[in-house]
Structure formats: C-alpha cells, structure tokens
PDB file of C-alpha atoms in Angstrom:
ATOM      1  CA  VAL A  47       0.000   0.000   0.000  1.00 87.00           C
ATOM      2  CA  LEU A  48       2.873   2.351   0.828  1.00 88.00           C
ATOM      3  CA  ALA A  49       4.584   1.572  -2.472  1.00 89.00           C
ATOM      4  CA  ILE A  50       1.359   2.234  -4.401  1.00 89.00           C
ATOM      5  CA  ALA A  51       0.848   5.496  -2.459  1.00 88.00           C
ATOM      6  CA  ALA A  52       4.449   6.605  -3.182  1.00 88.00           C
ATOM      7  CA  LEU A  53       4.063   5.750  -6.885  1.00 86.00           C
ATOM      8  CA  ALA A  54       0.687   7.528  -7.067  1.00 86.00           C
ATOM      9  CA  TYR A  55       2.197  10.581  -5.373  1.00 86.00           C
ATOM     10  CA  ALA A  56       5.245  10.667  -7.669  1.00 86.00           C
ATOM     11  CA  PHE A  57       3.509   9.887 -10.977  1.00 88.00           C
ATOM     12  CA  TRP A  58       0.039  11.308 -10.488  1.00 86.00           C
ATOM     13  CA  TRP A  59      -0.238  13.813  -7.611  1.00 86.00           C
ATOM     14  CA  ARG A  60       2.916  15.889  -8.262  1.00 88.00           C
ATOM     15  CA  PRO A  61       2.296  16.345 -12.023  1.00 88.00           C
ATOM     16  CA  TRP A  62      -1.388  17.051 -11.365  1.00 88.00           C
ATOM     17  CA  SER A  63      -0.516  19.709  -8.700  1.00 90.00           C
ATOM     18  CA  ARG A  64       2.010  21.329 -11.011  1.00 91.00           C
ATOM     19  CA  GLU A  65      -0.496  21.489 -13.873  1.00 91.00           C
ATOM     20  CA  HIS A  66      -3.226  22.675 -11.519  1.00 92.00           C
ATOM     21  CA  ALA A  67      -0.996  25.537 -10.301  1.00 94.00           C
ATOM     22  CA  ARG A  68      -0.106  26.475 -13.917  1.00 95.00           C
ATOM     23  CA  PHE A  69      -3.789  26.404 -14.859  1.00 94.00           C
ATOM     24  CA  ALA A  70      -4.644  28.656 -11.878  1.00 95.00           C
ATOM     25  CA  GLN A  71      -1.922  31.136 -12.990  1.00 95.00           C
ATOM     26  CA  LEU A  72      -3.302  31.148 -16.533  1.00 95.00           C
ATOM     27  CA  LEU A  73      -6.821  31.799 -15.231  1.00 95.00           C
ATOM     28  CA  GLU A  74      -5.545  34.675 -13.085  1.00 96.00           C
ATOM     29  CA  ARG A  75      -3.670  36.124 -16.059  1.00 95.00           C
ATOM     30  CA  ARG A  76      -6.771  35.858 -18.249  1.00 95.00           C
ATOM     31  CA  ASP A  77      -8.813  37.660 -15.593  1.00 95.00           C
ATOM     32  CA  ARG A  78      -6.253  40.503 -15.433  1.00 94.00           C
ATOM     33  CA  VAL A  79      -6.250  40.867 -19.228  1.00 93.00           C
ATOM     34  CA  GLU A  80     -10.043  40.923 -19.335  1.00 93.00           C
ATOM     35  CA  ALA A  81     -10.122  43.566 -16.585  1.00 92.00           C
ATOM     36  CA  LEU A  82      -7.682  45.726 -18.565  1.00 89.00           C
ATOM     37  CA  LEU A  83      -9.717  45.309 -21.725  1.00 89.00           C
ATOM     38  CA  ARG A  84     -12.840  46.459 -19.876  1.00 92.00           C
ATOM     39  CA  THR A  85     -11.050  49.710 -18.919  1.00 91.00           C
ATOM     40  CA  ARG A  86     -10.097  50.500 -22.538  1.00 90.00           C
ATOM     41  CA  PRO A  87     -12.937  53.007 -23.201  1.00 92.00           C
ATOM     42  CA  ALA A  88     -12.093  54.926 -20.018  1.00 91.00           C
ATOM     43  CA  LEU A  89      -8.389  54.968 -20.962  1.00 88.00           C
ATOM     44  CA  GLU A  90      -9.167  56.215 -24.477  1.00 91.00           C
ATOM     45  CA  THR A  91     -11.338  58.997 -23.018  1.00 93.00           C
ATOM     46  CA  ALA A  92      -8.559  59.966 -20.590  1.00 91.00           C
ATOM     47  CA  LEU A  93      -5.980  60.003 -23.408  1.00 88.00           C
ATOM     48  CA  GLN A  94      -8.215  62.238 -25.535  1.00 91.00           C
ATOM     49  CA  ALA A  95      -8.655  64.617 -22.592  1.00 90.00           C
ATOM     50  CA  ALA A  96      -4.863  64.667 -22.041  1.00 84.00           C
ATOM     51  CA  ASP A  97      -4.261  65.422 -25.738  1.00 81.00           C
ATOM     52  CA  LEU A  98      -6.791  68.249 -25.576  1.00 84.00           C
ATOM     53  CA  ALA A  99      -5.117  69.680 -22.464  1.00 80.00           C
ATOM     54  CA  ALA A 100      -1.696  69.368 -24.108  1.00 73.00           C
ATOM     55  CA  SER A 101      -2.894  71.266 -27.152  1.00 73.00           C
ATOM     56  CA  ARG A 102      -4.150  74.110 -24.918  1.00 75.00           C
ATOM     57  CA  GLU A 103      -0.905  74.336 -22.913  1.00 71.00           C
ATOM     58  CA  PRO A 104       1.754  72.303 -24.707  1.00 75.00           C
ATOM     59  CA  LEU A 105       4.625  70.772 -22.780  1.00 79.00           C
ATOM     60  CA  LEU A 106       6.374  69.521 -25.914  1.00 83.00           C
ATOM     61  CA  LEU A 107       7.974  71.728 -28.532  1.00 84.00           C
ATOM     62  CA  PRO A 108       5.368  72.249 -31.281  1.00 83.00           C
ATOM     63  CA  GLU A 109       7.774  72.574 -34.226  1.00 86.00           C
ATOM     64  CA  PRO A 110       7.700  69.627 -36.667  1.00 85.00           C
ATOM     65  CA  THR A 111      11.456  69.350 -37.407  1.00 88.00           C
ATOM     66  CA  ARG A 112      14.543  69.305 -35.224  1.00 88.00           C
ATOM     67  CA  ASP A 113      16.024  72.453 -36.808  1.00 89.00           C
ATOM     68  CA  GLN A 114      12.779  74.361 -36.375  1.00 91.00           C
ATOM     69  CA  ALA A 115      12.560  73.175 -32.761  1.00 90.00           C
ATOM     70  CA  ILE A 116      16.088  74.465 -32.074  1.00 91.00           C
ATOM     71  CA  ALA A 117      15.261  77.801 -33.705  1.00 92.00           C
ATOM     72  CA  GLY A 118      12.035  78.016 -31.702  1.00 91.00           C
ATOM     73  CA  MET A 119      13.846  77.268 -28.442  1.00 91.00           C
ATOM     74  CA  MET A 120      16.434  79.952 -29.125  1.00 91.00           C
ATOM     75  CA  GLN A 121      13.697  82.461 -30.025  1.00 92.00           C
ATOM     76  CA  ARG A 122      11.889  81.679 -26.737  1.00 90.00           C
ATOM     77  CA  LEU A 123      15.184  82.097 -24.859  1.00 89.00           C
ATOM     78  CA  GLN A 124      15.861  85.420 -26.595  1.00 88.00           C
ATOM     79  CA  ASP A 125      12.306  86.608 -25.801  1.00 87.00           C
ATOM     80  CA  ALA A 126      12.877  85.697 -22.143  1.00 86.00           C
ATOM     81  CA  LEU A 127      16.166  87.616 -22.168  1.00 85.00           C
ATOM     82  CA  ASN A 128      14.421  90.692 -23.595  1.00 83.00           C
ATOM     83  CA  THR A 129      11.825  90.729 -20.803  1.00 83.00           C
ATOM     84  CA  ILE A 130      14.205  90.594 -17.812  1.00 82.00           C
ATOM     85  CA  GLY A 131      16.901  92.852 -16.480  1.00 63.00           C
ATOM     86  CA  GLY A 132      17.157  96.558 -16.189  1.00 54.00           C
ATOM     87  CA  GLU A 133      19.583  99.426 -15.650  1.00 51.00           C
ATOM     88  CA  GLY A 134      21.597  98.265 -18.646  1.00 48.00           C
ATOM     89  CA  ARG A 135      22.335  94.886 -17.030  1.00 56.00           C
ATOM     90  CA  ARG A 136      20.337  92.729 -19.377  1.00 68.00           C
ATOM     91  CA  CYS A 137      21.669  89.310 -20.157  1.00 79.00           C
ATOM     92  CA  ARG A 138      23.337  88.733 -23.491  1.00 83.00           C
ATOM     93  CA  ILE A 139      24.021  85.537 -25.375  1.00 86.00           C
ATOM     94  CA  ASP A 140      27.626  85.205 -26.514  1.00 88.00           C
ATOM     95  CA  SER A 141      27.256  81.908 -28.379  1.00 90.00           C
ATOM     96  CA  GLN A 142      24.750  79.166 -29.050  1.00 90.00           C
ATOM     97  CA  THR A 143      25.487  75.751 -30.533  1.00 90.00           C
ATOM     98  CA  PRO A 144      22.935  73.027 -31.295  1.00 90.00           C
ATOM     99  CA  VAL A 145      23.784  69.695 -29.710  1.00 87.00           C
ATOM    100  CA  ALA A 146      23.852  66.822 -32.190  1.00 82.00           C
ATOM    101  CA  PRO A 147      21.774  63.845 -31.087  1.00 78.00           C
ATOM    102  CA  GLY A 148      24.007  61.061 -29.793  1.00 66.00           C
ATOM    103  CA  GLU A 149      23.649  57.374 -30.501  1.00 53.00           C
ATOM    104  CA  ASN A 150      22.067  56.640 -27.121  1.00 50.00           C
ATOM    105  CA  ALA A 151      20.171  59.938 -26.888  1.00 63.00           C
ATOM    106  CA  ASP A 152      16.415  60.232 -26.881  1.00 68.00           C
ATOM    107  CA  ALA A 153      15.233  61.054 -30.415  1.00 71.00           C
ATOM    108  CA  GLN A 154      12.730  63.554 -29.027  1.00 82.00           C
ATOM    109  CA  ARG A 155      15.294  65.566 -27.044  1.00 87.00           C
ATOM    110  CA  VAL A 156      16.446  68.802 -28.653  1.00 90.00           C
ATOM    111  CA  ALA A 157      19.324  70.660 -26.978  1.00 91.00           C
ATOM    112  CA  VAL A 158      21.395  73.804 -27.426  1.00 93.00           C
ATOM    113  CA  ASN A 159      24.617  74.778 -25.626  1.00 94.00           C
ATOM    114  CA  VAL A 160      24.434  78.453 -24.657  1.00 93.00           C
ATOM    115  CA  ARG A 161      27.147  80.740 -23.328  1.00 94.00           C
ATOM    116  CA  MET A 162      26.046  84.076 -21.923  1.00 91.00           C
ATOM    117  CA  HIS A 163      26.860  86.914 -19.556  1.00 88.00           C
ATOM    118  CA  CYS A 164      24.251  87.940 -17.045  1.00 86.00           C
ATOM    119  CA  GLY A 165      23.890  89.705 -13.720  1.00 84.00           C
ATOM    120  CA  ASN A 166      23.022  87.588 -10.689  1.00 84.00           C
ATOM    121  CA  ARG A 167      19.462  88.906 -10.328  1.00 85.00           C
ATOM    122  CA  GLU A 168      18.811  88.623 -14.055  1.00 87.00           C
ATOM    123  CA  TRP A 169      20.196  85.078 -14.112  1.00 88.00           C
ATOM    124  CA  LEU A 170      17.849  84.022 -11.321  1.00 88.00           C
ATOM    125  CA  GLN A 171      14.889  85.527 -13.170  1.00 89.00           C
ATOM    126  CA  LEU A 172      15.959  83.946 -16.464  1.00 89.00           C
ATOM    127  CA  SER A 173      16.411  80.475 -14.976  1.00 89.00           C
ATOM    128  CA  GLN A 174      12.937  80.703 -13.412  1.00 90.00           C
ATOM    129  CA  VAL A 175      11.435  81.803 -16.746  1.00 88.00           C
ATOM    130  CA  ILE A 176      13.178  78.993 -18.655  1.00 87.00           C
ATOM    131  CA  GLU A 177      12.093  76.253 -16.252  1.00 87.00           C
ATOM    132  CA  SER A 178       8.480  77.472 -15.992  1.00 87.00           C
ATOM    133  CA  ALA A 179       7.961  78.213 -19.709  1.00 83.00           C
ATOM    134  CA  ARG A 180       5.452  76.439 -21.889  1.00 84.00           C
ATOM    135  CA  PRO A 181       6.427  74.544 -23.959  1.00 86.00           C
ATOM    136  CA  ALA A 182       8.759  73.185 -21.315  1.00 86.00           C
ATOM    137  CA  MET A 183      12.491  73.862 -21.523  1.00 90.00           C
ATOM    138  CA  PHE A 184      15.066  72.654 -19.029  1.00 90.00           C
ATOM    139  CA  VAL A 185      18.561  73.711 -17.957  1.00 91.00           C
ATOM    140  CA  ASP A 186      21.260  71.066 -17.762  1.00 89.00           C
ATOM    141  CA  THR A 187      25.068  71.036 -17.512  1.00 90.00           C
ATOM    142  CA  LEU A 188      25.197  74.428 -15.835  1.00 91.00           C
ATOM    143  CA  ASN A 189      28.546  76.161 -15.228  1.00 93.00           C
ATOM    144  CA  ILE A 190      28.702  79.615 -13.661  1.00 91.00           C
ATOM    145  CA  ALA A 191      31.881  81.610 -13.180  1.00 91.00           C
ATOM    146  CA  ALA A 192      32.028  84.954 -11.415  1.00 84.00           C
ATOM    147  CA  PRO A 193      34.787  87.348 -12.439  1.00 75.00           C
ATOM    148  CA  ALA A 194      37.367  88.183  -9.827  1.00 70.00           C
ATOM    149  CA  ASP A 195      36.915  91.635  -8.281  1.00 63.00           C
ATOM    150  CA  MET A 196      39.810  93.792  -9.375  1.00 55.00           C
ATOM    151  CA  PRO A 197      40.141  96.918  -7.260  1.00 55.00           C
ATOM    152  CA  MET A 198      41.594 100.016  -8.875  1.00 50.00           C
ATOM    153  CA  THR A 199      40.534  98.996 -12.397  1.00 49.00           C
ATOM    154  CA  ALA A 200      38.122 100.731 -14.680  1.00 48.00           C
ATOM    155  CA  MET A 201      34.613  99.286 -14.692  1.00 46.00           C
ATOM    156  CA  GLY A 202      34.147  97.476 -17.987  1.00 49.00           C
ATOM    157  CA  SER A 203      30.846  96.555 -19.584  1.00 49.00           C
ATOM    158  CA  GLY A 204      31.242  92.975 -18.347  1.00 50.00           C
ATOM    159  CA  GLN A 205      32.193  93.968 -14.799  1.00 55.00           C
ATOM    160  CA  GLY A 206      30.046  92.143 -12.253  1.00 61.00           C
ATOM    161  CA  ALA A 207      28.388  89.881 -14.822  1.00 77.00           C
ATOM    162  CA  LEU A 208      28.363  86.121 -14.392  1.00 87.00           C
ATOM    163  CA  ASP A 209      29.859  83.987 -17.152  1.00 90.00           C
ATOM    164  CA  ILE A 210      27.240  81.258 -17.671  1.00 92.00           C
ATOM    165  CA  SER A 211      27.540  78.149 -19.786  1.00 94.00           C
ATOM    166  CA  MET A 212      24.549  75.799 -19.916  1.00 93.00           C
ATOM    167  CA  MET A 213      22.628  73.356 -22.019  1.00 93.00           C
ATOM    168  CA  VAL A 214      18.969  74.205 -22.623  1.00 92.00           C
ATOM    169  CA  TYR A 215      16.817  71.346 -23.845  1.00 91.00           C
ATOM    170  CA  GLY A 216      13.243  70.466 -24.595  1.00 90.00           C
ATOM    171  CA  PHE A 217      11.332  67.567 -26.063  1.00 88.00           C
ATOM    172  CA  GLN A 218       9.818  67.488 -29.509  1.00 85.00           C
ATOM    173  CA  ARG A 219       6.414  65.950 -30.146  1.00 75.00           C
ATOM    174  CA  GLN A 220       6.568  62.800 -32.235  1.00 69.00           C
ATOM    175  CA  ALA A 221       3.734  61.762 -34.475  1.00 52.00           C
ATOM    176  CA  MET A 222       1.736  59.031 -32.791  1.00 50.00           C
ATOM    177  CA  PRO A 223       1.087  55.947 -34.921  1.00 46.00           C
ATOM    178  CA  ALA A 224      -2.541  55.474 -35.877  1.00 47.00           C
ATOM    179  CA  THR A 225      -4.243  52.709 -33.935  1.00 50.00           C
ATOM    180  CA  GLY A 226      -6.864  50.689 -35.697  1.00 47.00           C
ATOM    181  CA  ALA A 227     -10.052  49.454 -34.078  1.00 45.00           C
ATOM    182  CA  GLN A 228      -9.638  45.991 -32.662  1.00 42.00           C
TER     183      GLN A 228
END
C-alpha cells in the first residue's frame, strides 16, 4: 500500500498539482487581461482629454522638425532675455550651438549649448522663466563663473556679470502611430 501510495504521489499527484498551479496562474492572467480590456474606453477617453489639455498648454515643442525646434527654443530664450533685467544689465548671449543627437540619446530631445553673460538677479529671473515656460524647456550642464573683483581697475561693460555656460533642452512631439479598431 505504501509503495502504491508513493508511486501515485510521484507519478500522479505531483504532475497534477504542477499542472493545476499552472492552470490557476493562466486563469488569473486571463482575468487581469479581461479587466484591462474592460477599462479601454475609459483609458481612451482619458488620453483624448490629455491630448486636448496638451494642445491648450503644450509641454512639448510644437515645431515639426529638429532644426525648427532648435530655432524656436532659441527664439523663446531670446524673448525671455528681452523681458528681464534693467539698468543696462540685461543678459546677453555670446554663443549658441545646437547639440547633435548622440547614438544613445532620446530622439525627441532637442538641446542647445548656450554661453552668456548675465547679472546675478537677471540670471535668477531667467532660470525661473526657462524652467516654468510652456512649452517646457530645461537647464542642464550648468557652469557659472564669477569674475574676480579687481580693485583700482576701470569698470568694464562685463564687470560684475556672471559667465554662464549651460545646455537648454526640450522635447519634440513625435507623431503618434494610428491605432486601428480591434
């Protein structure tokens, strides 16, 4: 009886339990998939509402090509520069260089290296304007150098201005592939 019980356990009960557990996992997976499929209309409605909100206040750069997106970013940066500062201490851009997309870089990311001179107060205002702008732009790789104070020298036009080097980037909207009804 013990030998028959051991053989039944080894050749019938263990394979049956294993298959029963696999079947229970498959049933649970099917139930999860069916639950997700039932939420599809709500998800499509939410995505349409998000697209509508994004078109009212876009977070992504609206320009269709990379070159146009870079030009648009630089125009937005120049507009921000024109609105801040005062008493002749406005910021000025010394150079701007588009960053070529790298092999591992995100295809949507558009970046420009900018070198500029700016007063401390104006820089703080500019950085706040850049980071809160719509479409969204971000500051990365920021280097700021303050000139050494030289007593007994004539005040030059760049005296007291910060030397700022930074990368400004944003993300370009990619065309979404059309989804067919399933």
